[in-house]
Amino acid sequence: MAYFEKDIPRVYSTLFKMFLVIIPTFSLLIGFSSASTIHLIPHSHCDAGYRLSFDDYYKSQVHSILDSVIQALHEDKARKFVWEEVSFLSKWWMEDASTEQKDTLRELLSEKRLEFIGGGWVMHDEAVTNTYTINTQLSLGLDFLSKELNTRPKYEWHIDPFGHSLLMPELYSALQYKGIVINRIPNDIKQRMRETKSLEFYWTSPYSNASMFTHVLGEHYSTPTMLGLDTKERAESFVSTCKTRLSWSRTNHLLVPFGNDFAFFNASEHFSTMDKIVAYINSRSDDFGMTVQYSTLNDYFTAVLNSGASFPYVNGGDFFPYIACYPCLSERCNGVKGVLDSPCGYLIDDGYWSGFFTSKPSQKTLARKQNSVTFALQSLLAFSQTNDAHVLDSLLLCKETLSLLSHHDAITGTSFPNCYEDYDNRLMSAISSGLNSTAILKEIALCGKQVSLLSADIPNTLQKLNDDNVAVAVLYNPDGHNRSLYSEIDLPPSLCVQVSELSTSGELLSIPYQQVKDKVYIPGQFEPFGIKVMFVTKKTCSQEKQEGSNADRAMTLNNGVISLSFDAYNRLSEWSNSISKDDMEISVNFVEYFEKKAPSFVPHSVCDGTNVYTFVPDEGSKAVINDTTVLPIIQTASGPLMWEIQQNIPTDSCPIKIAYRLFKPINKNDLYNYFVEVQPTVGPLPDLRDMSISIAFNTNLNSKNSFTTYTSGFYPMSRVYEMDVPLQKNYYPLVGRAHLRDNGDNKAFVIATKRPMGVTANEGRMELLTHRRLQMLDDPRGDDTSIINDTMLLGLINSADVDSVSLHGMQQIQSPILVHVAVVENKEKWTTSCSTDSWSPFSQPMDDNIHIISVERLTASSTDSNHRIGMSKLD
């Protein structure tokens, strides 16, 4: 352990403690007795959207790159190439590749000179993507490669995501990959790995004890700079670089990337230039002590793993947040060295890439909605008896859009405006198509055929509701468990309704519901992947009880199990649970962070303060609510099914509201016994300042400096808040849920969210970065003017149940009941066409400790009973 900790900055010493080195001492010291082999890996990193949209990149660059590479490989048997992004390959293959090009590509595959690596639709982000999205984009890419080319990748090439997660060894071990290549890890960690010859290691998952051989690029994924005016000088420069990099290796095999972003536009010329350098070095291999060859990842990993070298094991741990400038090891920093006695001036404590966990929150919200719609459509189609072409096309559109948005410059919020707008348009189109197709599948399930009545445009459809007709609401549970939860139906303004179910005799029977202004809440119990029908009729509106601000008395929300107490200033102060007998002190605040710009003397390309990637708080950041702040109440509800308080948060910077809701438990085991719904609404953020807003939950739990996030929303990941590092270093990706444990009592505080964002916690306080707006003159990517209306669940639960209960809480908020409505003349109009009022494909629910990640029918056949179900057991 001490070997890795020696001279390591405190900022990352905790991560180094996760390294378990299992190597004989001699393997660090032994020299290479034979010539080294330099494996040039020709590649082109083609972002599926960044400065340009996906389609614009394809038309302007990628189409020509693929044409050019196939031709260049065909010209010379010594040349090889690796390709990652299946989305571009699929478009080229299906739309533009000639028969001759397809035949050539197949020949190159059989000769093992062209290798597909990764196999995903895109190179997905690892910080804020969830398991379903990752599974979808991998399945989409791997299915294409299998179907069209009868090939399956063995290696992953994840060279550009902004940090790397512990899902990597878990996922790719399960897929039986043999090795992965990663790149963006903190520079000081990478430097220590170089010094200790530990850029290659076995990365072990604590969840299954699976290990994956992992290679960290010692430098960037671009071709090394070769100085000189002729082949001799450039070759000697290349040899010098390789010798330096070989000093970081435990073997005499060296992986050297040959390529860059959108490289090989003219592949023949690109290869020809390198061919001369390769030939020059190989003709003098005895003098240089090395030979150079074009290789695939299979060539390289096979050579390394057969070398007999021993490699360290890394048990657990991930590489978040990424930092590219601590200390800045790039030669680009030479121009500012000496400023304030640090390589990057006063930016030495800045530059942590924790901002993109939250950046573009509006697009992250839209992407998660599309995620929910896609899963609902996919699961319903899996059990449907239909081959409807529109539905199948819609599912493909939804899966391709979901996969595209998992790209590391999409869901991260780091793309440029024209690309961002293209992503948004794709998301909205996929959501609309998915909802329409889900309506068709609901009708087929209930009516045996499409009857073209149901609509997802609920408020506009219900505008037609009057005293002489009736609305049908069809509700779908996109989950493999029995669920007891509330459905929500949005109403047009000024409409009051009655909710009923059909009795066994065919009459409408009123059921419990509660309307609060333009929304109606309906409790229900749903079977696995089940559908229920309800009827909505218009009724005369009664006079609403008006309750305004009241600063002279304390208030309470109570659903019979959970009690929330508010003080005389209307601020949340206490939480208690009558069943578990747990209680805690709790308060809520918002923090305004003004963010720091880089000084004018620092090159923009080095460490430029705050941006869409980084989060760099400046002086002047402050909490919004102080000891004397009164929170005006703007709306209340007092049962019988839902209790609510909505408040304005006084601030000069931007509008902020917050709502607290309790729901009456439907049965003794449902989640409403544990969770409170909280809805903060923030924005738009003001002009002229780079600013972020967080929401902070302060409790009296004795959590010390530890908290837990969940990798891709699924695997628990312990975090430690470090007091002697900047705040932004202590922010981690929150994907769906996080929690604090009390170190004395057996209880935990849980938060479940709809969308990803940054989170940190310390001493009973959990803080979520909810909104950002950056207005840099030379970089328009961060200018998000939206109003962010979040919904999250807060839970106080037994710490022994925290993983399973928080998972179901996350599912509840991210996979709500999906509602479609139709307005018909009378109930007979519906019951004549659709004789059943409920449907479920399962006779028994899944066990509570089984989580379904995905479910789909393997072929388009409506009679096919062959399904692919991704699931995981929660111990």
Short mmCIF file of N, CA and C in Angstrom, two decimals, residues 95-222:
data_model
loop_
_atom_site.label_atom_id
_atom_site.label_comp_id
_atom_site.label_asym_id
_atom_site.label_seq_id
_atom_site.Cartn_x
_atom_site.Cartn_y
_atom_site.Cartn_z
N GLU A 95 -27.24 2.38 -45.72
CA GLU A 95 -27.65 3.44 -46.64
C GLU A 95 -26.67 3.69 -47.79
N ASP A 96 -25.38 3.50 -47.58
CA ASP A 96 -24.41 3.98 -48.57
C ASP A 96 -23.39 2.97 -49.05
N ALA A 97 -23.08 1.96 -48.28
CA ALA A 97 -22.03 1.03 -48.67
C ALA A 97 -22.44 0.24 -49.90
N SER A 98 -21.53 0.12 -50.84
CA SER A 98 -21.80 -0.68 -52.04
C SER A 98 -21.62 -2.16 -51.72
N THR A 99 -22.10 -2.99 -52.62
CA THR A 99 -21.92 -4.44 -52.45
C THR A 99 -20.44 -4.79 -52.39
N GLU A 100 -19.64 -4.13 -53.24
CA GLU A 100 -18.20 -4.38 -53.25
C GLU A 100 -17.56 -3.98 -51.92
N GLN A 101 -17.98 -2.85 -51.37
CA GLN A 101 -17.43 -2.41 -50.08
C GLN A 101 -17.82 -3.38 -48.96
N LYS A 102 -19.04 -3.87 -49.00
CA LYS A 102 -19.47 -4.82 -47.97
C LYS A 102 -18.67 -6.11 -48.06
N ASP A 103 -18.44 -6.57 -49.29
CA ASP A 103 -17.64 -7.79 -49.46
C ASP A 103 -16.21 -7.59 -48.97
N THR A 104 -15.65 -6.42 -49.28
CA THR A 104 -14.29 -6.12 -48.82
C THR A 104 -14.22 -6.08 -47.31
N LEU A 105 -15.21 -5.47 -46.68
CA LEU A 105 -15.23 -5.38 -45.22
C LEU A 105 -15.30 -6.78 -44.61
N ARG A 106 -16.14 -7.64 -45.16
CA ARG A 106 -16.22 -9.01 -44.63
C ARG A 106 -14.88 -9.73 -44.78
N GLU A 107 -14.22 -9.50 -45.90
CA GLU A 107 -12.91 -10.11 -46.13
C GLU A 107 -11.89 -9.61 -45.10
N LEU A 108 -11.92 -8.32 -44.82
CA LEU A 108 -11.00 -7.74 -43.83
C LEU A 108 -11.26 -8.32 -42.45
N LEU A 109 -12.52 -8.56 -42.13
CA LEU A 109 -12.85 -9.18 -40.85
C LEU A 109 -12.30 -10.59 -40.77
N SER A 110 -12.46 -11.34 -41.84
CA SER A 110 -11.99 -12.73 -41.83
C SER A 110 -10.47 -12.79 -41.75
N GLU A 111 -9.79 -11.78 -42.29
CA GLU A 111 -8.32 -11.70 -42.23
C GLU A 111 -7.83 -11.11 -40.91
N LYS A 112 -8.77 -10.70 -40.06
CA LYS A 112 -8.46 -10.10 -38.76
C LYS A 112 -7.62 -8.83 -38.90
N ARG A 113 -7.87 -8.10 -39.98
CA ARG A 113 -7.20 -6.81 -40.18
C ARG A 113 -8.13 -5.64 -39.86
N LEU A 114 -9.40 -5.91 -39.79
CA LEU A 114 -10.38 -4.94 -39.29
C LEU A 114 -11.04 -5.56 -38.08
N GLU A 115 -11.06 -4.81 -36.99
CA GLU A 115 -11.62 -5.34 -35.75
C GLU A 115 -12.63 -4.35 -35.19
N PHE A 116 -13.81 -4.86 -34.87
CA PHE A 116 -14.80 -4.03 -34.18
C PHE A 116 -14.59 -4.18 -32.68
N ILE A 117 -14.49 -3.05 -32.02
CA ILE A 117 -14.19 -3.03 -30.59
C ILE A 117 -15.32 -2.31 -29.87
N GLY A 118 -15.54 -2.66 -28.64
CA GLY A 118 -16.65 -2.06 -27.88
C GLY A 118 -17.96 -2.69 -28.27
N GLY A 119 -18.41 -2.37 -29.48
CA GLY A 119 -19.63 -2.97 -30.00
C GLY A 119 -20.89 -2.23 -29.65
N GLY A 120 -20.79 -1.15 -28.87
CA GLY A 120 -21.98 -0.37 -28.53
C GLY A 120 -22.40 0.54 -29.67
N TRP A 121 -23.63 1.03 -29.57
CA TRP A 121 -24.13 1.98 -30.57
C TRP A 121 -23.26 3.23 -30.57
N VAL A 122 -22.82 3.64 -29.38
CA VAL A 122 -21.95 4.79 -29.20
C VAL A 122 -20.92 4.45 -28.12
N MET A 123 -19.97 5.36 -27.91
CA MET A 123 -19.08 5.25 -26.76
C MET A 123 -19.78 5.98 -25.61
N HIS A 124 -20.46 5.22 -24.76
CA HIS A 124 -21.38 5.81 -23.79
C HIS A 124 -20.65 6.48 -22.63
N ASP A 125 -21.32 7.48 -22.07
CA ASP A 125 -20.85 8.09 -20.83
C ASP A 125 -20.95 7.07 -19.70
N GLU A 126 -20.03 7.14 -18.75
CA GLU A 126 -20.04 6.20 -17.63
C GLU A 126 -20.52 6.82 -16.33
N ALA A 127 -20.69 8.15 -16.30
CA ALA A 127 -21.03 8.81 -15.04
C ALA A 127 -22.52 8.88 -14.80
N VAL A 128 -23.30 9.32 -15.80
CA VAL A 128 -24.71 9.64 -15.56
C VAL A 128 -25.67 8.77 -16.36
N THR A 129 -25.19 7.73 -17.02
CA THR A 129 -26.06 6.78 -17.69
C THR A 129 -26.52 5.71 -16.70
N ASN A 130 -27.70 5.13 -16.96
CA ASN A 130 -28.19 4.06 -16.09
C ASN A 130 -28.06 2.71 -16.77
N THR A 131 -28.33 1.66 -16.03
CA THR A 131 -28.09 0.31 -16.54
C THR A 131 -28.96 -0.02 -17.74
N TYR A 132 -30.21 0.44 -17.75
CA TYR A 132 -31.09 0.14 -18.88
C TYR A 132 -30.57 0.79 -20.15
N THR A 133 -30.15 2.04 -20.06
CA THR A 133 -29.64 2.74 -21.23
C THR A 133 -28.38 2.07 -21.76
N ILE A 134 -27.47 1.73 -20.87
CA ILE A 134 -26.23 1.07 -21.30
C ILE A 134 -26.54 -0.27 -21.93
N ASN A 135 -27.43 -1.04 -21.32
CA ASN A 135 -27.83 -2.33 -21.86
C ASN A 135 -28.45 -2.17 -23.24
N THR A 136 -29.28 -1.14 -23.41
CA THR A 136 -29.94 -0.91 -24.70
C THR A 136 -28.94 -0.57 -25.79
N GLN A 137 -28.02 0.36 -25.50
CA GLN A 137 -27.09 0.77 -26.55
C GLN A 137 -26.11 -0.34 -26.89
N LEU A 138 -25.74 -1.16 -25.91
CA LEU A 138 -24.87 -2.29 -26.21
C LEU A 138 -25.61 -3.36 -27.00
N SER A 139 -26.84 -3.66 -26.61
CA SER A 139 -27.63 -4.67 -27.32
C SER A 139 -27.86 -4.26 -28.77
N LEU A 140 -28.15 -2.98 -28.97
CA LEU A 140 -28.41 -2.48 -30.32
C LEU A 140 -27.18 -2.65 -31.20
N GLY A 141 -26.02 -2.27 -30.68
CA GLY A 141 -24.80 -2.40 -31.46
C GLY A 141 -24.38 -3.84 -31.67
N LEU A 142 -24.41 -4.63 -30.60
CA LEU A 142 -23.98 -6.02 -30.71
C LEU A 142 -24.91 -6.83 -31.60
N ASP A 143 -26.22 -6.55 -31.54
CA ASP A 143 -27.16 -7.25 -32.40
C ASP A 143 -26.90 -6.94 -33.87
N PHE A 144 -26.57 -5.68 -34.17
CA PHE A 144 -26.26 -5.32 -35.56
C PHE A 144 -25.02 -6.08 -36.04
N LEU A 145 -23.97 -6.07 -35.25
CA LEU A 145 -22.74 -6.75 -35.65
C LEU A 145 -22.95 -8.24 -35.83
N SER A 146 -23.76 -8.83 -34.97
CA SER A 146 -24.03 -10.26 -35.07
C SER A 146 -24.87 -10.59 -36.30
N LYS A 147 -25.91 -9.80 -36.50
CA LYS A 147 -26.84 -10.08 -37.60
C LYS A 147 -26.22 -9.81 -38.96
N GLU A 148 -25.56 -8.67 -39.11
CA GLU A 148 -25.07 -8.25 -40.41
C GLU A 148 -23.68 -8.80 -40.73
N LEU A 149 -22.84 -8.99 -39.71
CA LEU A 149 -21.44 -9.32 -39.97
C LEU A 149 -20.97 -10.58 -39.24
N ASN A 150 -21.86 -11.19 -38.47
CA ASN A 150 -21.53 -12.43 -37.77
C ASN A 150 -20.24 -12.30 -36.96
N THR A 151 -20.13 -11.19 -36.25
CA THR A 151 -18.94 -10.96 -35.43
C THR A 151 -19.36 -10.41 -34.08
N ARG A 152 -18.50 -10.58 -33.10
CA ARG A 152 -18.75 -10.07 -31.76
C ARG A 152 -17.44 -9.58 -31.17
N PRO A 153 -17.40 -8.34 -30.68
CA PRO A 153 -16.16 -7.80 -30.12
C PRO A 153 -15.71 -8.57 -28.88
N LYS A 154 -14.39 -8.53 -28.65
CA LYS A 154 -13.80 -9.15 -27.47
C LYS A 154 -13.20 -8.11 -26.53
N TYR A 155 -13.10 -6.85 -27.02
CA TYR A 155 -12.41 -5.83 -26.24
C TYR A 155 -13.20 -4.52 -26.29
N GLU A 156 -13.10 -3.78 -25.21
CA GLU A 156 -13.74 -2.46 -25.13
C GLU A 156 -12.68 -1.37 -25.26
N TRP A 157 -13.06 -0.26 -25.87
CA TRP A 157 -12.16 0.86 -26.17
C TRP A 157 -12.90 2.12 -25.73
N HIS A 158 -12.75 2.48 -24.45
CA HIS A 158 -13.49 3.61 -23.87
C HIS A 158 -12.51 4.73 -23.55
N ILE A 159 -12.11 5.45 -24.58
CA ILE A 159 -10.97 6.36 -24.46
C ILE A 159 -11.36 7.81 -24.20
N ASP A 160 -12.66 8.14 -24.26
CA ASP A 160 -13.02 9.56 -24.16
C ASP A 160 -14.04 9.91 -23.08
N PRO A 161 -14.80 8.97 -22.49
CA PRO A 161 -15.70 9.35 -21.40
C PRO A 161 -14.94 10.03 -20.26
N PHE A 162 -15.66 10.90 -19.54
CA PHE A 162 -15.01 11.81 -18.59
C PHE A 162 -14.94 11.17 -17.20
N GLY A 163 -14.09 10.18 -17.07
CA GLY A 163 -14.02 9.37 -15.86
C GLY A 163 -14.59 7.99 -16.14
N HIS A 164 -14.22 7.03 -15.30
CA HIS A 164 -14.61 5.65 -15.56
C HIS A 164 -15.22 5.02 -14.31
N SER A 165 -16.28 4.23 -14.54
CA SER A 165 -17.07 3.70 -13.43
C SER A 165 -16.76 2.23 -13.18
N LEU A 166 -17.16 1.80 -12.01
CA LEU A 166 -16.94 0.41 -11.59
C LEU A 166 -17.85 -0.56 -12.33
N LEU A 167 -18.79 -0.03 -13.11
CA LEU A 167 -19.61 -0.91 -13.94
C LEU A 167 -18.78 -1.58 -15.03
N MET A 168 -17.67 -0.96 -15.42
CA MET A 168 -16.86 -1.48 -16.53
C MET A 168 -16.42 -2.93 -16.30
N PRO A 169 -15.71 -3.24 -15.22
CA PRO A 169 -15.31 -4.64 -15.04
C PRO A 169 -16.49 -5.57 -14.83
N GLU A 170 -17.53 -5.08 -14.16
CA GLU A 170 -18.72 -5.90 -13.91
C GLU A 170 -19.41 -6.25 -15.23
N LEU A 171 -19.65 -5.23 -16.04
CA LEU A 171 -20.40 -5.40 -17.28
C LEU A 171 -19.64 -6.24 -18.30
N TYR A 172 -18.40 -5.87 -18.55
CA TYR A 172 -17.68 -6.52 -19.64
C TYR A 172 -17.18 -7.91 -19.26
N SER A 173 -17.05 -8.17 -17.98
CA SER A 173 -16.80 -9.56 -17.57
C SER A 173 -18.02 -10.42 -17.85
N ALA A 174 -19.21 -9.87 -17.55
CA ALA A 174 -20.44 -10.61 -17.82
C ALA A 174 -20.62 -10.88 -19.31
N LEU A 175 -20.12 -9.96 -20.14
CA LEU A 175 -20.21 -10.13 -21.60
C LEU A 175 -19.06 -10.96 -22.15
N GLN A 176 -18.19 -11.43 -21.27
CA GLN A 176 -17.06 -12.29 -21.62
C GLN A 176 -16.05 -11.59 -22.52
N TYR A 177 -15.89 -10.29 -22.33
CA TYR A 177 -14.80 -9.58 -23.00
C TYR A 177 -13.48 -9.96 -22.35
N LYS A 178 -12.39 -9.74 -23.06
CA LYS A 178 -11.08 -10.14 -22.56
C LYS A 178 -10.26 -8.97 -22.04
N GLY A 179 -10.63 -7.75 -22.39
CA GLY A 179 -9.86 -6.60 -21.93
C GLY A 179 -10.55 -5.31 -22.30
N ILE A 180 -10.21 -4.24 -21.57
CA ILE A 180 -10.77 -2.92 -21.85
C ILE A 180 -9.64 -1.89 -21.84
N VAL A 181 -9.82 -0.85 -22.64
CA VAL A 181 -8.89 0.27 -22.68
C VAL A 181 -9.64 1.51 -22.20
N ILE A 182 -9.08 2.20 -21.20
CA ILE A 182 -9.66 3.44 -20.70
C ILE A 182 -8.61 4.53 -20.78
N ASN A 183 -9.02 5.77 -20.51
CA ASN A 183 -8.08 6.86 -20.71
C ASN A 183 -8.21 7.98 -19.70
N ARG A 184 -9.41 8.55 -19.57
CA ARG A 184 -9.55 9.78 -18.79
C ARG A 184 -9.67 9.47 -17.30
N ILE A 185 -8.50 9.27 -16.70
CA ILE A 185 -8.43 9.18 -15.24
C ILE A 185 -7.63 10.38 -14.76
N PRO A 186 -7.76 10.79 -13.51
CA PRO A 186 -7.05 11.98 -13.03
C PRO A 186 -5.55 11.92 -13.36
N ASN A 187 -5.02 13.03 -13.83
CA ASN A 187 -3.65 13.05 -14.33
C ASN A 187 -2.61 12.67 -13.28
N ASP A 188 -2.84 13.04 -12.02
CA ASP A 188 -1.84 12.68 -11.02
C ASP A 188 -1.86 11.18 -10.74
N ILE A 189 -3.05 10.57 -10.82
CA ILE A 189 -3.13 9.11 -10.69
C ILE A 189 -2.43 8.45 -11.87
N LYS A 190 -2.67 8.99 -13.07
CA LYS A 190 -2.02 8.41 -14.24
C LYS A 190 -0.49 8.53 -14.13
N GLN A 191 -0.02 9.65 -13.61
CA GLN A 191 1.43 9.81 -13.44
C GLN A 191 1.99 8.77 -12.48
N ARG A 192 1.31 8.51 -11.38
CA ARG A 192 1.79 7.50 -10.43
C ARG A 192 1.73 6.11 -11.04
N MET A 193 0.72 5.87 -11.87
CA MET A 193 0.65 4.59 -12.57
C MET A 193 1.84 4.42 -13.51
N ARG A 194 2.21 5.51 -14.19
CA ARG A 194 3.40 5.43 -15.04
C ARG A 194 4.63 5.06 -14.21
N GLU A 195 4.80 5.77 -13.10
CA GLU A 195 5.99 5.59 -12.27
C GLU A 195 6.07 4.18 -11.67
N THR A 196 4.91 3.59 -11.42
CA THR A 196 4.88 2.26 -10.78
C THR A 196 4.58 1.14 -11.77
N LYS A 197 4.63 1.48 -13.07
CA LYS A 197 4.35 0.49 -14.12
C LYS A 197 3.01 -0.20 -13.88
N SER A 198 2.02 0.61 -13.57
CA SER A 198 0.70 0.05 -13.23
C SER A 198 -0.41 0.56 -14.14
N LEU A 199 -0.05 0.94 -15.35
CA LEU A 199 -1.06 1.36 -16.31
C LEU A 199 -1.90 0.18 -16.79
N GLU A 200 -1.45 -1.02 -16.52
CA GLU A 200 -2.22 -2.22 -16.82
C GLU A 200 -2.44 -2.98 -15.52
N PHE A 201 -3.70 -3.35 -15.30
CA PHE A 201 -4.04 -4.00 -14.03
C PHE A 201 -5.33 -4.80 -14.22
N TYR A 202 -5.60 -5.63 -13.25
CA TYR A 202 -6.88 -6.35 -13.20
C TYR A 202 -7.83 -5.54 -12.32
N TRP A 203 -8.88 -5.06 -12.92
CA TRP A 203 -9.87 -4.25 -12.21
C TRP A 203 -10.96 -5.20 -11.72
N THR A 204 -11.13 -5.27 -10.42
CA THR A 204 -12.03 -6.26 -9.82
C THR A 204 -13.29 -5.60 -9.28
N SER A 205 -14.43 -6.16 -9.65
CA SER A 205 -15.71 -5.67 -9.14
C SER A 205 -16.01 -6.31 -7.79
N PRO A 206 -16.38 -5.51 -6.79
CA PRO A 206 -16.73 -6.09 -5.49
C PRO A 206 -18.09 -6.77 -5.49
N TYR A 207 -18.87 -6.57 -6.54
CA TYR A 207 -20.23 -7.10 -6.56
C TYR A 207 -20.26 -8.58 -6.94
N SER A 208 -19.39 -8.96 -7.87
CA SER A 208 -19.36 -10.36 -8.30
C SER A 208 -17.96 -10.96 -8.23
N ASN A 209 -16.98 -10.15 -7.82
CA ASN A 209 -15.57 -10.54 -7.81
C ASN A 209 -15.02 -10.81 -9.20
N ALA A 210 -15.75 -10.36 -10.23
CA ALA A 210 -15.25 -10.49 -11.60
C ALA A 210 -14.10 -9.51 -11.81
N SER A 211 -13.08 -9.96 -12.55
CA SER A 211 -11.93 -9.11 -12.86
C SER A 211 -11.83 -8.91 -14.36
N MET A 212 -11.41 -7.72 -14.76
CA MET A 212 -11.24 -7.41 -16.17
C MET A 212 -9.87 -6.79 -16.37
N PHE A 213 -9.09 -7.36 -17.29
CA PHE A 213 -7.78 -6.79 -17.58
C PHE A 213 -7.97 -5.42 -18.23
N THR A 214 -7.33 -4.42 -17.65
CA THR A 214 -7.57 -3.03 -18.02
C THR A 214 -6.28 -2.35 -18.40
N HIS A 215 -6.30 -1.65 -19.53
CA HIS A 215 -5.16 -0.86 -19.99
C HIS A 215 -5.55 0.61 -19.94
N VAL A 216 -4.75 1.42 -19.26
CA VAL A 216 -4.93 2.87 -19.23
C VAL A 216 -3.96 3.49 -20.21
N LEU A 217 -4.46 4.27 -21.17
CA LEU A 217 -3.56 4.94 -22.09
C LEU A 217 -2.61 5.85 -21.31
N GLY A 218 -1.32 5.72 -21.57
CA GLY A 218 -0.35 6.54 -20.85
C GLY A 218 -0.41 8.00 -21.23
N GLU A 219 -0.85 8.28 -22.44
CA GLU A 219 -1.05 9.64 -22.93
C GLU A 219 -2.39 9.69 -23.66
N HIS A 220 -2.65 10.78 -24.34
CA HIS A 220 -3.91 10.96 -25.03
C HIS A 220 -4.06 9.90 -26.14
N TYR A 221 -5.29 9.77 -26.67
CA TYR A 221 -5.54 8.75 -27.68
C TYR A 221 -5.11 9.18 -29.08
N SER A 222 -4.47 10.32 -29.23
CA SER A 222 -4.00 10.78 -30.53
C SER A 222 -2.62 10.20 -30.85
#
